[in-house]
Coordinates of C-alpha atoms in Angstrom, one line a residue:
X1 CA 98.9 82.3 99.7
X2 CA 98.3 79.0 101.9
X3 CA 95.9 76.5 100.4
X4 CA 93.7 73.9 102.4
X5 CA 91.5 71.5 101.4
X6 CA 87.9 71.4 102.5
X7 CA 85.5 69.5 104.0
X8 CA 84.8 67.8 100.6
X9 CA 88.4 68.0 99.7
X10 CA 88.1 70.8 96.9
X11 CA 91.4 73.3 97.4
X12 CA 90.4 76.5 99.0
X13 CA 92.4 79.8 100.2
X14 CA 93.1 80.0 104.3
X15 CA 91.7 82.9 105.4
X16 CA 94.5 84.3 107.0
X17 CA 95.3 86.6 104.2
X18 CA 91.6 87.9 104.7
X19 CA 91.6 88.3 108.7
X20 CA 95.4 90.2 108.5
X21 CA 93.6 92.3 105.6
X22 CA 90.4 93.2 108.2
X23 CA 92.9 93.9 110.8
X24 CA 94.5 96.4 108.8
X25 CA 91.3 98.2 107.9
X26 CA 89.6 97.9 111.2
X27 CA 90.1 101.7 112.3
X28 CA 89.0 102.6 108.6
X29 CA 86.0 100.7 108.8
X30 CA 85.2 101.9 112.0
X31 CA 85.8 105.6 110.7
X32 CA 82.8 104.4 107.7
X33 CA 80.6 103.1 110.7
X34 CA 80.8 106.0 112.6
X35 CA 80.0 108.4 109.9
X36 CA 77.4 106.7 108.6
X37 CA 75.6 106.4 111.6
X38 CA 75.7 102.8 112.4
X39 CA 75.7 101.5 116.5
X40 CA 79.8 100.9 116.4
X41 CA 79.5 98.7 119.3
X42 CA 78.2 96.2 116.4
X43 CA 81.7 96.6 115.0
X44 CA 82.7 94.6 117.6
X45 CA 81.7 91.4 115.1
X46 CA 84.4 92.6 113.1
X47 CA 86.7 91.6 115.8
X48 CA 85.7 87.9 116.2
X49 CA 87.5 86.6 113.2
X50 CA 90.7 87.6 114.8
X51 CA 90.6 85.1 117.3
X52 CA 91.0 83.0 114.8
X53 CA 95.6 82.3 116.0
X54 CA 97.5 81.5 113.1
X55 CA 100.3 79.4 112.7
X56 CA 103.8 80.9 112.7
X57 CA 103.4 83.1 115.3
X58 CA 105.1 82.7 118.1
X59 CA 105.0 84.2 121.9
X60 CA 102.8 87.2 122.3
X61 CA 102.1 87.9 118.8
X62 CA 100.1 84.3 118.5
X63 CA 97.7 85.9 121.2
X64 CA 97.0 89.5 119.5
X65 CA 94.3 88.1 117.5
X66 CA 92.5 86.6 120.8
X67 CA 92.9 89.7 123.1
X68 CA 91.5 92.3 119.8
X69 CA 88.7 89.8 119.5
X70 CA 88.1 90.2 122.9
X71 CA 87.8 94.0 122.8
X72 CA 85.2 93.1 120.0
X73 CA 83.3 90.7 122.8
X74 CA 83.4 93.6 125.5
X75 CA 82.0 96.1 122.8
X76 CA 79.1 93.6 121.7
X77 CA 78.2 92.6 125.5
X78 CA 78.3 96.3 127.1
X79 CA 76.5 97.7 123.3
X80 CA 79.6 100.3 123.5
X81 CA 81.9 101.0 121.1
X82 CA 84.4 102.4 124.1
X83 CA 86.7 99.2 124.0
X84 CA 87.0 99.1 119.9
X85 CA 88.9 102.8 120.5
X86 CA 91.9 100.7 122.2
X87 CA 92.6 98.1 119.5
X88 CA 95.2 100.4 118.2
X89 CA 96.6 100.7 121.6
X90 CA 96.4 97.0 121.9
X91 CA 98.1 96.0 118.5
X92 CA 101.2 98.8 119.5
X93 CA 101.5 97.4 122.8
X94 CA 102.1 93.7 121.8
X95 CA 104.0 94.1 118.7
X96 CA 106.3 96.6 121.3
X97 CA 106.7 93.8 123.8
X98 CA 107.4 91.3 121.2
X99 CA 109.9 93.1 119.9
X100 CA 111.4 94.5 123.4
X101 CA 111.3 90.9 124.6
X102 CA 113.3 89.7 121.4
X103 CA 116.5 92.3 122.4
X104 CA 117.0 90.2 125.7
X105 CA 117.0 87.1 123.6
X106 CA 120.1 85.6 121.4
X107 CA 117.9 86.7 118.7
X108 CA 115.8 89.5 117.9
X109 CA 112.9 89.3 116.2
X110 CA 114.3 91.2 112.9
X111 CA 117.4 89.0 113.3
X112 CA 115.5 85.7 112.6
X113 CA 113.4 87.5 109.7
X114 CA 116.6 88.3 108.6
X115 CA 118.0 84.5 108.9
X116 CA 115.3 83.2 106.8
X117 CA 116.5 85.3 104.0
X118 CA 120.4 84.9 104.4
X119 CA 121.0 82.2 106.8
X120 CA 124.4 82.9 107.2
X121 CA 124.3 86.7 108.7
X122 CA 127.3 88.2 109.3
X123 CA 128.1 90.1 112.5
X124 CA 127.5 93.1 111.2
X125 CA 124.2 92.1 110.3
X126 CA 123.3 91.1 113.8
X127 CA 124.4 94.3 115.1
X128 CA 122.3 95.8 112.5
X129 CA 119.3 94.2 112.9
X130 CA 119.1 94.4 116.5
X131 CA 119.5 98.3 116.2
X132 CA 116.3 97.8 113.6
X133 CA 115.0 95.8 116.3
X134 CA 115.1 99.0 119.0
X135 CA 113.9 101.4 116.2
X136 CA 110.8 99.5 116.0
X137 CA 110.5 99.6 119.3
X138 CA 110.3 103.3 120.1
X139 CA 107.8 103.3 116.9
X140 CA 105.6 101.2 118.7
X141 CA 106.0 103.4 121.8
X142 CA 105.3 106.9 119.8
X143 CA 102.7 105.0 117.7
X144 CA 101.2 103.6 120.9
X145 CA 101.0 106.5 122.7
X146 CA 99.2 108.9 119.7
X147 CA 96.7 105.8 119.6
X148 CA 96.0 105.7 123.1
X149 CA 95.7 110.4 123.2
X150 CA 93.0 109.8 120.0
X151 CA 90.9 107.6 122.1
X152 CA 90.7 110.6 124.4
X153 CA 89.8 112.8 121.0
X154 CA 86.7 113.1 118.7
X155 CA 86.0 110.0 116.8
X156 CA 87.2 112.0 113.9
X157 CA 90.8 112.2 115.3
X158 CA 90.6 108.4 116.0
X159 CA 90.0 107.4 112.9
X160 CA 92.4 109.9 110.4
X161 CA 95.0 108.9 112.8
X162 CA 94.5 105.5 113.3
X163 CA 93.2 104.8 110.0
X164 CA 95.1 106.7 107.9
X165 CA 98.5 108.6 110.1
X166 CA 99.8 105.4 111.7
X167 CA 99.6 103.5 108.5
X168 CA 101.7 106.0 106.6
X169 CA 104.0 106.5 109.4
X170 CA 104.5 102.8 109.1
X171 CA 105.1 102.5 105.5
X172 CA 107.6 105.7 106.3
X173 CA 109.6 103.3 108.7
X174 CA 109.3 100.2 106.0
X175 CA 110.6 102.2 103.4
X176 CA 113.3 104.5 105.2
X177 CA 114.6 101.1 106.9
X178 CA 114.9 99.8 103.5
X179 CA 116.7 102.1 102.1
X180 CA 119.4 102.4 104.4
X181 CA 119.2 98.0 104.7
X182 CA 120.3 98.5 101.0
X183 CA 123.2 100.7 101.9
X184 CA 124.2 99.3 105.0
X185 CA 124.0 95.3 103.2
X186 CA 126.5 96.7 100.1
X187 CA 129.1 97.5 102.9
X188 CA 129.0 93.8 104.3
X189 CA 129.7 92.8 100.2

């Protein structure tokens, strides 16, 4: 994890770890707020630190963290938890353009993840990854458009799907893309 000094130079722990951590467990903690009652338009705090842009990041992922912590501004402002529903929506949307954007580019997005583990990819590597590159893609279109039907649906939906479906679905498409990486990389041995 990234260390940075402080103001009075002792070593501490960036937060980024922390905010990517909240931004995972936002629909969860939203789901806990909800059923316990609490005004979720004050959920909307939980959005702030996301504005927070991290380094690393470039294009349209570098300005997810702004726009979701803008959704938490609206929801604070208006006392309405209506614009927290569409962080979801919003996350699938610029992950889907980042990605789309990348397969118009020399290199995709999974390509240059890819270069920082073996810089010297081989073609078939490219081809691979940009066909990982356009599976992500339609996940973030599916994923997308489940997140954006729920905020039509009972809170309930919202938050088992986007607090607990989407996350599994996602670890399915980690792990199955693993597994065939593994098989696909012994044939370029």
């Amino acid at each position: 994890m990234p260390i940075c000094k402080t103001l009075d130079g002792r070593r501490a722990l960036k937060p980024t770890f922390a905010v990517a951590l909240l931004g995972a467990v936002l629909p969860l903690l939203f789901w806990l707020c909800y059923w316990q009652g609490w005004p979720l338009w004050l959920c909307g705090f939980l959005l702030l630190p996301l504005a927070w842009r991290r380094r690393g990041l470039n294009g349209l992922l570098s300005w997810l963290g702004p726009c979701v912590a803008l959704l938490g501004v609206i929801a604070l402002l208006m006392r309405s938890s209506a614009s927290l529903l569409y962080y979801p929506v919003l996350v699938n949307a610029v992950f889907l353009l980042a990605f789309a954007i990348s397969l118009f580019q020399s290199q995709t997005l999974i390509e240059r993840l890819a270069r920082r583990i073996d810089p010297k990819l081989p073609p078939e590597g490219v081809r691979y990854t940009r066909k990982v590159t356009l599976a992500w893609c339609v996940f973030f279109v599916f994923n997308g458009g489940i997140a954006f039907w729920t905020t039509t649906q009972a809170m309930s939906v919202w938050a088992l799907y986007n607090g607990l479906i989407a996350y599994v679905a996602m670890g399915m498409m980690f792990g199955g893309e693993w597994l065939i990486r593994r098989r696909v990389m012994r044939r370029f041995s």
